[in-house]
Short mmCIF file of C-alpha atoms in Angstrom, two decimals:
data_model
loop_
_atom_site.label_atom_id
_atom_site.label_comp_id
_atom_site.label_asym_id
_atom_site.label_seq_id
_atom_site.Cartn_x
_atom_site.Cartn_y
_atom_site.Cartn_z
CA MET X 18 138.43 -218.35 41.50
CA SER X 19 141.61 -219.24 43.31
CA ALA X 20 144.81 -219.97 41.43
CA ALA X 21 144.71 -223.50 42.83
CA ILE X 22 141.33 -224.24 41.26
CA LYS X 23 142.35 -222.62 37.97
CA SER X 24 145.45 -224.81 38.00
CA HIS X 25 143.19 -227.79 38.71
CA LEU X 26 141.09 -227.05 35.61
CA VAL X 27 144.21 -226.71 33.47
CA GLY X 28 145.31 -230.06 34.86
CA LEU X 29 142.02 -231.67 33.80
CA LEU X 30 142.38 -230.32 30.26
CA THR X 31 146.02 -231.43 30.22
CA GLN X 32 144.95 -235.01 30.95
CA ALA X 33 142.28 -234.83 28.23
CA LEU X 34 144.82 -233.45 25.75
CA ALA X 35 147.22 -236.28 26.60
CA ARG X 36 144.51 -238.75 25.59
CA VAL X 37 143.42 -236.99 22.41
CA ALA X 38 146.66 -235.43 21.14
CA PRO X 39 149.59 -236.55 23.32
CA GLN X 40 152.17 -234.94 21.02
CA TYR X 41 151.18 -231.43 22.17
CA PRO X 42 152.40 -229.80 25.41
CA ALA X 43 150.13 -228.61 28.19
CA SER X 44 151.56 -225.11 27.76
CA ILE X 45 149.16 -224.45 24.89
CA ILE X 46 146.18 -224.64 27.24
CA ALA X 47 144.89 -221.26 28.37
CA LEU X 48 141.72 -220.30 30.21
CA GLU X 49 139.76 -217.11 29.68
CA ARG X 50 136.75 -215.63 31.40
CA PRO X 51 133.73 -215.57 29.04
CA LYS X 52 132.31 -212.11 28.43
CA GLN X 53 128.85 -213.39 29.37
CA ALA X 54 128.25 -215.27 32.63
CA ALA X 55 125.73 -217.51 30.86
CA HIS X 56 128.64 -219.06 28.93
CA GLY X 57 130.15 -220.55 32.07
CA ASP X 58 132.96 -219.65 34.44
CA TRP X 59 135.91 -220.30 32.13
CA ALA X 60 136.45 -221.03 28.45
CA CYS X 61 139.24 -222.77 26.55
CA ASN X 62 139.94 -222.53 22.80
CA VAL X 63 142.61 -225.25 22.56
CA ALA X 64 140.48 -227.26 20.12
CA MET X 65 140.39 -224.37 17.65
CA GLN X 66 144.15 -223.89 18.06
CA LEU X 67 144.91 -227.50 17.13
CA ALA X 68 142.16 -228.28 14.62
CA ARG X 69 144.12 -227.32 11.50
CA GLU X 70 147.30 -229.16 12.50
CA LEU X 71 145.33 -232.28 13.46
CA ARG X 72 143.10 -231.95 10.38
CA ARG X 73 140.01 -232.35 12.50
CA ASN X 74 136.82 -230.37 12.83
CA PRO X 75 137.29 -228.04 15.84
CA ARG X 76 133.88 -228.85 17.29
CA GLU X 77 134.54 -232.57 16.97
CA LEU X 78 137.98 -232.11 18.58
CA ALA X 79 136.47 -230.07 21.42
CA GLN X 80 133.89 -232.79 22.01
CA ALA X 81 136.66 -235.41 22.16
CA LEU X 82 138.52 -233.32 24.74
CA ILE X 83 135.37 -232.94 26.82
CA ALA X 84 134.87 -236.70 26.72
CA GLY X 85 138.45 -237.17 27.87
CA LEU X 86 138.13 -234.98 30.98
CA PRO X 87 138.58 -237.00 34.20
CA ALA X 88 136.14 -236.76 37.08
CA SER X 89 136.60 -233.75 39.33
CA PRO X 90 135.21 -232.54 42.68
CA TRP X 91 135.31 -228.95 41.41
CA LEU X 92 134.10 -229.16 37.81
CA ASP X 93 130.33 -229.28 37.44
CA GLN X 94 130.04 -229.36 33.66
CA ALA X 95 132.00 -228.91 30.43
CA GLU X 96 130.08 -227.79 27.35
CA LEU X 97 130.79 -227.44 23.65
CA ALA X 98 130.07 -223.92 22.40
CA GLY X 99 130.30 -221.96 19.16
CA PRO X 100 132.98 -222.95 16.66
CA GLY X 101 134.85 -225.12 19.20
CA PHE X 102 135.04 -223.45 22.59
CA ILE X 103 135.02 -225.59 25.72
CA ASN X 104 133.01 -223.81 28.41
CA LEU X 105 133.65 -224.92 31.97
CA ARG X 106 131.16 -224.53 34.82
CA LEU X 107 132.34 -224.88 38.39
CA LYS X 108 130.53 -226.43 41.31
CA ALA X 109 129.45 -224.01 44.03
CA ALA X 110 131.97 -225.51 46.44
CA ALA X 111 134.81 -224.56 44.10
CA LYS X 112 133.76 -220.93 44.09
CA LEU X 113 133.22 -220.83 47.85
CA ASP X 114 136.64 -222.36 48.47
CA ALA X 115 138.12 -218.83 48.23
CA LEU X 116 136.37 -217.74 51.44
CA GLY X 117 138.40 -220.11 53.56
CA MET X 118 141.59 -218.86 51.92
CA VAL X 119 140.69 -215.22 52.62
CA HIS X 120 139.91 -215.86 56.28
CA ALA X 121 142.99 -218.01 56.80
CA ALA X 122 145.38 -215.44 55.31
CA GLY X 123 143.68 -212.28 56.58
CA ALA X 124 145.75 -209.18 55.87
CA ARG X 125 148.27 -211.35 53.97
CA TYR X 126 145.70 -212.56 51.46
CA GLY X 127 146.99 -211.62 48.03
CA ARG X 128 150.65 -211.77 49.05
CA ALA X 129 153.20 -214.12 47.51
CA ASP X 130 156.95 -214.71 47.36
CA ALA X 131 157.71 -214.23 43.67
CA GLY X 132 160.33 -211.61 44.53
CA ARG X 133 162.17 -213.98 46.89
CA SER X 134 163.46 -210.99 48.92
CA ARG X 135 165.51 -209.71 45.99
CA PRO X 136 166.31 -205.97 46.19
CA ILE X 137 164.57 -203.60 43.80
CA LEU X 138 164.80 -199.81 43.71
CA VAL X 139 161.74 -197.76 42.78
CA GLU X 140 162.59 -194.15 41.98
CA PHE X 141 159.71 -191.71 41.78
CA VAL X 142 158.73 -188.05 42.18
CA SER X 143 162.38 -186.88 41.89
CA ALA X 144 161.21 -183.29 41.55
CA ASN X 145 163.57 -180.36 41.04
CA PRO X 146 163.68 -178.42 44.34
CA THR X 147 162.52 -175.30 42.54
CA GLY X 148 158.88 -175.11 43.61
CA PRO X 149 155.98 -176.90 45.33
CA LEU X 150 155.02 -180.34 44.02
CA HIS X 151 152.51 -180.08 41.18
CA VAL X 152 149.71 -182.53 40.38
CA GLY X 153 151.98 -184.39 37.96
CA HIS X 154 154.35 -185.09 40.83
CA GLY X 155 151.28 -186.23 42.75
CA ARG X 156 150.50 -188.79 40.06
CA GLN X 157 154.10 -189.99 40.27
CA ALA X 158 153.91 -190.23 44.04
CA ALA X 159 150.67 -192.23 43.97
CA LEU X 160 151.93 -194.52 41.19
CA GLY X 161 155.38 -195.05 42.67
CA ASP X 162 154.14 -195.77 46.17
CA ALA X 163 151.47 -198.19 44.91
CA ILE X 164 153.96 -199.97 42.63
CA SER X 165 156.30 -200.30 45.60
CA ALA X 166 153.50 -201.75 47.74
CA LEU X 167 152.59 -204.23 45.01
CA LEU X 168 156.20 -205.38 44.70
CA GLU X 169 156.47 -205.75 48.47
CA ALA X 170 153.28 -207.83 48.41
CA GLN X 171 155.03 -210.16 45.97
CA GLY X 172 158.07 -210.63 48.17
CA TRP X 173 160.48 -208.03 46.75
CA LYS X 174 162.73 -206.03 49.08
CA VAL X 175 161.81 -202.53 47.92
CA THR X 176 163.77 -199.32 48.37
CA ARG X 177 161.80 -196.15 47.62
CA GLU X 178 164.15 -193.43 46.37
CA PHE X 179 163.80 -189.71 45.60
CA TYR X 180 166.48 -188.25 43.31
CA TYR X 181 166.97 -184.56 44.02
CA ASN X 182 168.01 -182.58 40.94
CA ASP X 183 169.84 -180.03 43.08
CA ALA X 184 172.44 -179.14 40.43
CA GLY X 185 172.27 -177.39 37.10
CA ALA X 186 170.71 -174.38 35.43
CA GLN X 187 167.31 -174.70 37.11
CA ILE X 188 168.89 -174.27 40.54
CA ASP X 189 170.86 -171.27 39.29
CA ASN X 190 167.58 -169.74 38.08
CA LEU X 191 165.98 -170.45 41.46
CA ALA X 192 168.79 -168.69 43.32
CA LEU X 193 168.68 -165.68 41.01
CA SER X 194 164.88 -165.48 41.36
CA VAL X 195 164.99 -165.50 45.17
CA GLN X 196 167.86 -163.02 45.15
CA ALA X 197 165.88 -160.64 42.92
CA ARG X 198 162.80 -160.82 45.17
CA ALA X 199 164.95 -160.29 48.27
CA ARG X 200 166.47 -157.18 46.75
CA GLU X 201 163.00 -155.95 45.77
CA GLN X 202 161.82 -156.41 49.35
CA GLY X 203 164.88 -154.45 50.46
CA GLY X 204 163.79 -151.52 48.31
CA GLU X 205 166.08 -152.04 45.32
CA ALA X 206 164.94 -151.68 41.72
CA VAL X 207 165.84 -154.95 40.00
CA THR X 208 165.37 -156.62 36.65
CA PHE X 209 163.83 -160.01 37.23
CA PRO X 210 165.70 -162.91 35.56
CA GLU X 211 164.25 -163.83 32.15
CA SER X 212 164.12 -167.53 33.08
CA GLY X 213 163.18 -166.92 36.69
CA TYR X 214 160.39 -168.49 38.77
CA HIS X 215 157.41 -166.20 39.32
CA GLY X 216 155.23 -167.90 41.95
CA GLU X 217 154.36 -166.28 45.25
CA TYR X 218 156.46 -168.94 46.97
CA ILE X 219 159.59 -167.16 45.67
CA ARG X 220 158.57 -164.02 47.58
CA ASP X 221 157.95 -166.18 50.68
CA ILE X 222 161.42 -167.73 50.46
CA ALA X 223 163.02 -164.33 49.94
CA ALA X 224 161.22 -162.94 52.98
CA GLY X 225 162.35 -165.95 55.05
CA TYR X 226 165.94 -165.45 53.91
CA LEU X 227 165.92 -161.77 54.86
CA ALA X 228 164.32 -162.57 58.22
CA ARG X 229 167.40 -164.65 59.02
CA ASN X 230 169.51 -161.54 58.32
CA GLY X 231 170.72 -163.03 55.08
CA ASP X 232 172.69 -160.85 52.69
CA PRO X 233 170.95 -160.88 49.29
CA ALA X 234 174.30 -160.23 47.64
CA ASP X 235 175.57 -163.64 48.79
CA LEU X 236 174.17 -165.77 45.94
CA ALA X 237 175.65 -169.03 47.29
CA ALA X 238 173.88 -168.49 50.62
CA VAL X 239 170.63 -167.60 48.85
CA ARG X 240 170.95 -170.77 46.81
CA ARG X 241 171.47 -173.01 49.86
CA PHE X 242 168.58 -171.40 51.72
CA ALA X 243 166.17 -171.64 48.77
CA VAL X 244 166.94 -175.29 48.05
CA ALA X 245 166.61 -176.22 51.74
CA ALA X 246 163.31 -174.32 52.04
CA LEU X 247 161.80 -176.03 49.01
CA ARG X 248 163.08 -179.45 50.00
CA HIS X 249 161.36 -178.96 53.35
CA GLU X 250 158.13 -177.88 51.64
CA GLN X 251 158.20 -180.87 49.30
CA ASP X 252 158.81 -183.15 52.28
CA GLN X 253 155.75 -181.69 53.99
CA ASP X 254 153.66 -182.18 50.85
CA LEU X 255 154.74 -185.83 50.67
CA LYS X 256 153.98 -186.31 54.36
CA ALA X 257 150.48 -184.93 53.79
CA PHE X 258 150.16 -187.41 50.92
CA GLY X 259 151.25 -190.32 53.10
CA VAL X 260 154.32 -191.10 50.99
CA LYS X 261 157.62 -192.01 52.65
CA PHE X 262 161.01 -192.57 51.04
CA ASP X 263 163.80 -194.83 52.22
CA ASN X 264 166.53 -192.79 50.57
CA TYR X 265 167.17 -189.36 49.08
CA TYR X 266 169.93 -189.18 46.47
CA LEU X 267 171.43 -185.79 45.59
CA GLU X 268 172.43 -185.03 42.01
CA SER X 269 175.08 -182.70 43.40
CA SER X 270 176.78 -185.69 45.07
CA LEU X 271 177.48 -187.16 41.64
CA TYR X 272 179.74 -184.16 40.99
CA THR X 273 181.29 -183.77 44.44
CA GLU X 274 182.12 -187.49 44.58
CA GLY X 275 183.55 -187.49 41.06
CA LYS X 276 181.00 -189.94 39.67
CA VAL X 277 180.14 -187.81 36.62
CA GLU X 278 183.78 -187.43 35.56
CA ALA X 279 184.42 -191.11 36.23
CA THR X 280 181.46 -191.98 33.99
CA VAL X 281 182.75 -189.77 31.19
CA ARG X 282 186.21 -191.32 31.42
CA ALA X 283 184.74 -194.83 31.37
CA LEU X 284 182.61 -194.04 28.31
CA ILE X 285 185.63 -192.64 26.49
CA ALA X 286 187.56 -195.79 27.40
CA SER X 287 184.70 -197.91 26.01
CA GLY X 288 185.47 -196.63 22.51
CA LYS X 289 181.89 -195.48 22.04
CA THR X 290 182.61 -191.72 22.02
CA TYR X 291 184.04 -189.31 19.47
CA GLU X 292 184.91 -185.61 19.18
CA GLN X 293 183.08 -183.40 16.69
CA ASP X 294 182.61 -179.61 16.51
CA GLY X 295 184.41 -179.22 19.81
CA ALA X 296 181.92 -181.48 21.61
CA LEU X 297 182.16 -185.04 22.96
CA TRP X 298 179.54 -187.40 21.51
CA LEU X 299 178.29 -190.86 22.53
CA ARG X 300 177.40 -193.36 19.80
CA THR X 301 173.92 -194.03 21.17
CA THR X 302 172.82 -195.17 17.70
CA ASP X 303 174.79 -198.36 18.38
CA TYR X 304 172.12 -199.12 20.98
CA GLY X 305 168.94 -198.23 19.14
CA ASP X 306 168.79 -194.42 19.54
CA ASP X 307 167.70 -192.43 16.50
CA LYS X 308 170.86 -190.30 16.55
CA ASP X 309 174.08 -189.91 18.50
CA ARG X 310 173.99 -187.62 21.54
CA VAL X 311 176.29 -184.93 22.88
CA MET X 312 177.82 -185.77 26.26
CA ARG X 313 180.01 -182.74 26.80
CA LYS X 314 179.26 -179.46 25.05
CA SER X 315 181.89 -177.23 23.47
CA ASP X 316 181.80 -174.98 26.55
CA GLY X 317 182.88 -177.92 28.73
CA SER X 318 179.54 -178.47 30.48
CA HIS X 319 177.79 -181.85 30.46
CA THR X 320 174.40 -182.47 28.93
CA TYR X 321 171.75 -183.59 31.37
CA PHE X 322 171.76 -187.28 30.44
CA VAL X 323 175.40 -187.72 31.57
CA PRO X 324 174.63 -187.39 35.31
CA ASP X 325 171.61 -189.61 34.67
CA VAL X 326 173.92 -192.34 33.39
CA ALA X 327 176.23 -191.82 36.37
CA TYR X 328 173.25 -192.06 38.74
CA HIS X 329 172.06 -195.33 37.23
CA ILE X 330 175.53 -196.83 37.30
CA ALA X 331 175.51 -195.95 40.99
CA LYS X 332 172.18 -197.79 41.35
CA TRP X 333 173.70 -200.88 39.75
CA GLN X 334 176.83 -200.66 41.90
CA ARG X 335 174.69 -200.36 45.03
CA GLY X 336 173.36 -203.82 44.29
CA PHE X 337 170.09 -202.98 42.57
CA ALA X 338 169.99 -205.37 39.63
CA HIS X 339 166.31 -204.48 39.35
CA ALA X 340 165.17 -200.86 39.16
CA VAL X 341 161.98 -199.04 38.18
CA ASN X 342 161.75 -195.35 37.29
CA VAL X 343 158.38 -193.62 37.51
CA GLN X 344 158.61 -190.40 35.50
CA GLY X 345 156.60 -188.05 33.35
CA SER X 346 156.22 -188.86 29.66
CA ASP X 347 158.39 -185.82 28.88
CA HIS X 348 161.32 -188.05 29.89
CA TYR X 349 160.66 -190.39 26.99
CA GLY X 350 163.69 -189.11 25.09
CA THR X 351 166.06 -189.91 27.94
CA VAL X 352 165.19 -193.61 28.05
CA ALA X 353 167.24 -194.64 25.01
CA ARG X 354 170.15 -192.35 25.98
CA VAL X 355 170.46 -193.60 29.53
CA ARG X 356 170.19 -197.23 28.48
CA ALA X 357 172.74 -196.66 25.69
CA GLY X 358 175.19 -195.16 28.18
CA LEU X 359 174.69 -198.09 30.54
CA GLN X 360 175.20 -200.62 27.75
CA ALA X 361 178.42 -198.91 26.65
CA LEU X 362 179.71 -198.90 30.22
CA GLY X 363 178.63 -202.49 30.73
CA ALA X 364 180.49 -203.59 27.61
CA ALA X 365 183.62 -201.76 28.78
CA THR X 366 183.57 -203.02 32.36
CA GLY X 367 182.10 -206.48 31.88
CA ALA X 368 179.01 -205.63 33.91
CA ARG X 369 176.03 -207.58 32.57
CA ILE X 370 173.48 -204.79 32.65
CA PRO X 371 170.21 -205.83 30.96
CA ARG X 372 169.26 -203.85 27.85
CA ASP X 373 165.98 -202.81 29.46
CA TYR X 374 167.63 -201.53 32.66
CA PRO X 375 166.11 -199.57 34.28
CA TYR X 376 162.45 -200.27 33.60
CA TYR X 377 160.46 -197.08 32.98
CA VAL X 378 156.85 -196.30 33.89
CA LEU X 379 156.08 -193.07 32.06
CA HIS X 380 152.88 -191.27 32.97
CA LYS X 381 151.00 -188.64 31.02
CA MET X 382 149.74 -185.31 32.24
CA VAL X 383 146.86 -184.62 34.61
CA THR X 384 144.24 -181.98 33.88
CA VAL X 385 142.27 -180.66 36.85
CA ILE X 386 138.70 -179.46 36.36
CA LYS X 387 136.16 -177.92 38.71
CA GLY X 388 132.67 -176.83 37.78
CA GLY X 389 133.27 -178.21 34.31
CA GLU X 390 136.20 -175.89 33.64
CA GLU X 391 139.95 -176.48 33.78
CA VAL X 392 141.77 -175.25 36.87
CA LYS X 393 145.11 -173.95 35.63
CA LEU X 394 146.67 -172.00 38.45
CA SER X 395 147.51 -172.32 42.11
CA LYS X 396 147.29 -169.15 44.19
CA ARG X 397 150.75 -169.88 45.56
CA ALA X 398 152.58 -171.65 42.72
CA GLY X 399 151.25 -169.23 40.14
CA SER X 400 151.59 -171.43 37.08
CA TYR X 401 150.24 -174.85 37.97
CA VAL X 402 147.99 -176.79 40.36
CA THR X 403 149.87 -178.19 43.35
CA VAL X 404 149.28 -181.60 44.89
CA ARG X 405 148.66 -179.84 48.22
CA ASP X 406 145.82 -177.89 46.60
CA LEU X 407 144.14 -181.16 45.67
CA ILE X 408 144.71 -182.78 49.06
CA ASP X 409 143.26 -179.76 50.84
CA GLU X 410 140.30 -179.71 48.45
CA VAL X 411 139.24 -183.38 48.31
CA GLY X 412 141.39 -185.30 50.82
CA ARG X 413 144.34 -187.66 50.57
CA ASP X 414 142.32 -190.81 49.85
CA ALA X 415 140.51 -189.38 46.85
CA VAL X 416 143.71 -187.94 45.36
CA ARG X 417 145.64 -191.20 45.75
CA PHE X 418 142.85 -193.41 44.40
CA PHE X 419 142.03 -191.13 41.48
CA LEU X 420 145.65 -190.74 40.37
CA VAL X 421 146.16 -194.50 40.06
CA SER X 422 142.73 -195.30 38.65
CA ARG X 423 143.88 -195.14 35.00
CA LYS X 424 146.81 -196.61 33.14
CA ALA X 425 149.89 -194.45 33.61
CA ASP X 426 150.33 -193.87 29.88
CA THR X 427 146.87 -192.33 29.48
CA GLU X 428 146.05 -188.69 30.14
CA PHE X 429 143.84 -188.19 33.17
CA VAL X 430 141.19 -185.60 33.97
CA PHE X 431 140.88 -185.05 37.71
CA ASP X 432 137.34 -183.85 38.37
CA ILE X 433 137.28 -182.14 41.77
CA ASP X 434 133.48 -182.14 41.93
CA LEU X 435 133.38 -185.89 41.26
CA ALA X 436 136.08 -186.57 43.86
CA LYS X 437 134.00 -184.74 46.49
CA SER X 438 130.68 -186.36 45.57
CA GLN X 439 129.08 -189.11 47.63
CA THR X 440 127.66 -191.14 44.77
CA GLU X 441 128.42 -194.41 43.05
CA ASP X 442 130.06 -192.40 40.25
CA ASN X 443 132.86 -191.51 42.64
CA PRO X 444 134.98 -194.71 42.66
CA VAL X 445 136.86 -194.13 45.91
CA TYR X 446 133.65 -193.25 47.78
CA TYR X 447 131.91 -196.28 46.26
CA VAL X 448 134.69 -198.66 47.36
CA GLN X 449 135.12 -197.16 50.83
CA TYR X 450 131.34 -197.14 51.34
CA ALA X 451 131.24 -200.88 50.61
CA HIS X 452 133.78 -201.45 53.39
CA ALA X 453 131.91 -199.18 55.82
CA ARG X 454 128.60 -200.83 54.93
CA ILE X 455 129.95 -204.26 55.84
CA CYS X 456 131.29 -202.88 59.12
CA SER X 457 127.81 -201.53 59.85
CA VAL X 458 126.15 -204.90 59.21
CA LEU X 459 128.64 -206.68 61.43
CA ALA X 460 128.04 -204.10 64.17
CA GLN X 461 124.26 -204.63 63.88
CA TRP X 462 124.79 -208.38 64.20
CA GLY X 463 126.91 -207.86 67.32
CA GLY X 464 128.57 -211.26 67.24
CA ASN X 465 132.24 -212.26 67.13
CA PRO X 466 133.58 -211.95 63.56
CA GLN X 467 136.55 -214.17 64.41
CA ALA X 468 134.17 -217.11 64.88
CA LEU X 469 132.54 -216.69 61.48
CA PRO X 470 135.10 -218.58 59.33
CA ALA X 471 133.93 -221.79 61.04
CA ALA X 472 130.39 -221.32 59.69
CA GLY X 473 129.09 -223.72 57.07
CA LEU X 474 128.72 -222.30 53.55
CA ALA X 475 126.40 -224.83 51.90
CA SER X 476 123.45 -222.45 52.15
CA LEU X 477 125.20 -219.91 49.86
CA THR X 478 123.56 -220.88 46.58
CA LEU X 479 122.51 -217.60 44.96
CA GLN X 480 124.32 -216.52 41.81
CA ARG X 481 125.31 -213.19 43.39
CA GLU X 482 126.84 -214.99 46.36
CA LEU X 483 128.82 -217.37 44.19
CA ALA X 484 129.96 -214.54 41.93
CA LEU X 485 131.20 -212.57 44.94
CA ALA X 486 133.12 -215.56 46.23
CA GLN X 487 134.61 -216.17 42.80
CA ARG X 488 135.68 -212.54 42.56
CA LEU X 489 137.47 -212.84 45.91
CA GLY X 490 139.34 -215.86 44.59
CA GLU X 491 140.73 -213.77 41.73
CA PHE X 492 142.40 -211.24 44.02
CA PRO X 493 145.83 -212.92 44.48
CA GLU X 494 146.29 -213.51 40.76
CA MET X 495 145.26 -209.93 40.02
CA VAL X 496 147.78 -208.57 42.56
CA ALA X 497 150.53 -210.73 41.06
CA GLU X 498 149.76 -209.47 37.54
CA ALA X 499 149.54 -205.84 38.68
CA ALA X 500 152.99 -206.19 40.27
CA ARG X 501 154.48 -207.82 37.16
CA GLU X 502 153.05 -205.10 34.93
CA PHE X 503 153.75 -202.21 37.36
CA ALA X 504 150.06 -201.41 36.93
CA PRO X 505 148.26 -200.31 40.14
CA HIS X 506 145.25 -199.25 38.06
CA MET X 507 144.39 -202.96 37.93
CA VAL X 508 143.85 -202.89 41.69
CA ALA X 509 141.58 -199.84 41.38
CA PHE X 510 139.55 -201.56 38.63
CA TYR X 511 139.23 -204.73 40.69
CA LEU X 512 138.10 -202.86 43.82
CA ARG X 513 135.49 -200.96 41.83
CA GLU X 514 134.10 -204.22 40.42
CA LEU X 515 134.13 -205.97 43.81
CA ALA X 516 132.37 -203.04 45.47
CA GLY X 517 129.77 -202.98 42.69
CA GLU X 518 129.03 -206.67 43.10
CA PHE X 519 128.76 -206.30 46.86
CA HIS X 520 126.39 -203.30 46.66
CA SER X 521 124.19 -205.19 44.19
CA TYR X 522 124.07 -208.19 46.53
CA TYR X 523 123.38 -206.02 49.58
CA ASN X 524 120.54 -204.21 47.81
CA ALA X 525 118.98 -207.46 46.62
CA GLU X 526 119.30 -209.66 49.70
CA ARG X 527 119.04 -209.32 53.46
CA ILE X 528 122.14 -210.40 55.34
CA LEU X 529 120.72 -210.64 58.87
CA VAL X 530 117.94 -213.13 58.04
CA ALA X 531 116.04 -215.25 60.55
CA ASP X 532 117.59 -218.49 59.30
CA GLY X 533 120.62 -218.81 61.59
CA GLU X 534 122.70 -220.99 59.26
CA LEU X 535 122.11 -218.76 56.25
CA LYS X 536 122.77 -215.61 58.31
CA LEU X 537 126.15 -216.88 59.48
CA ALA X 538 127.09 -218.00 55.97
CA ARG X 539 126.25 -214.59 54.52
CA LEU X 540 128.15 -212.84 57.30
CA THR X 541 131.14 -215.06 56.53
CA LEU X 542 130.91 -214.03 52.88
CA ILE X 543 130.74 -210.30 53.51
CA LEU X 544 133.49 -210.51 56.14
CA ALA X 545 135.73 -211.94 53.42
CA VAL X 546 134.67 -209.12 51.08
CA ARG X 547 135.61 -206.60 53.76
CA GLN X 548 139.04 -208.17 54.17
CA VAL X 549 139.80 -208.06 50.45
CA LEU X 550 138.56 -204.47 50.15
CA HIS X 551 140.86 -203.54 53.03
CA ASN X 552 143.83 -205.37 51.51
CA GLY X 553 143.31 -203.79 48.09
CA LEU X 554 142.90 -200.26 49.44
CA ALA X 555 146.06 -200.70 51.52
CA LEU X 556 148.03 -201.46 48.34
CA LEU X 557 146.96 -198.06 47.00
CA GLY X 558 147.69 -196.22 50.24
CA VAL X 559 143.97 -195.51 50.76
CA SER X 560 142.16 -195.92 54.08
CA ALA X 561 139.32 -198.37 54.71
CA PRO X 562 136.90 -196.47 56.97
CA GLU X 563 134.49 -198.29 59.27
CA LYS X 564 131.99 -195.42 59.20
CA MET X 565 131.09 -192.87 56.54
#
């Protein structure tokens, strides 16, 4: 049901409430979908909410509200149910109203202007350039790109950003690992670094370095070459995944441009730091952290959350008053520290940084199984499954759809066999097949789809037809909620349900019937279904094939 018709129903109940209990605001009225279709299209429990305060029987109050409802071209019937529910049944025309909206908007159906072109930065993947992207990075890429698409659909001006952690101990370990393998390949006997990286890709990078006549003794040169090689590989992985970034931000630039030191000085000036045991501490407990945190260790080096604070101050200074970070759940501990640092800086500088800035979407791990058993290793990475392995195995569409098909904060089991199957149990196949099936019917018909929206819809009277139309009407509100909640899994759920309803309808009824009016009406309906399937898949970065 479209938002306009839902708003219309709320308006009817508001008028009834004004007659029965004018002292209460319309804001208390809420509509919910009944769990069983037999209970109507929408239900309202306002009578049960107010019964105690009004000292009236809830069923009697509900009946009074029903009696106070004005006449409506969309409402067919209002019924009293249970302890005081008001069940609302819509006329067929109200449900079919969504079809005209779908055809009028086309590819823009589901879009809105809630963002009002305000800038928002979505940071995701942000992998250390120390190895190929693993499946966890793949989940981040799928989530971050889909969240960005949802925000764009709601009128936000989105910048997709990748933060390269190209500074720190992990890069030192990378350089030492490549140097050791290069020396090995040159015939030297070496002791491999205790914290080194062991994948075959390290040998490949070392061989590439030597092929360019690189001197393995020049650790700085090895470091530059290794980081560049892995950045290129990660870029290729992201290209294969269909993910593009607007900006790449280097951690190293925070040091070379003096932003880290400037952040430390500003935090000291804020009065929220203190010296203890030779280290510099930040009073993060003043901002909800469970204990204060070290900023600068006794050896003079900074802890890892200090550049994070500097980076997020840079985000704010670049004009991003709204920012979303998509990261693994292992970053949970950094949330309070980064926000505490930002609050301390904000208090010192007068910047009004919200307490929940930036907003975090933390995802849990992905387990990959094949043949019922966990797949733990990549032949090349050596210690984990890479996102390229999955793309090569099951295809980009399946990987993207699967990795956003559950809430980010739930662990996910990626079943390779399921992702490759052509059954209704495979959600991406099931949704794409619905789109291809509609394309096939339209091809069999052979007419001009652009002329269909002018067809009359009065002959669409079956419950399955009306339910499909009603489901299409829910799409814009679902997209808006998914964007507000940074929850692309809601789109995946919706598409699965829409595809299921379409397949059930297709299997039960013929579309290309002899009755010309009914045939055109049904073609108009499934054309709208095709459009919404296409729009929803596009939000997830998944293709909508015409043939399968």
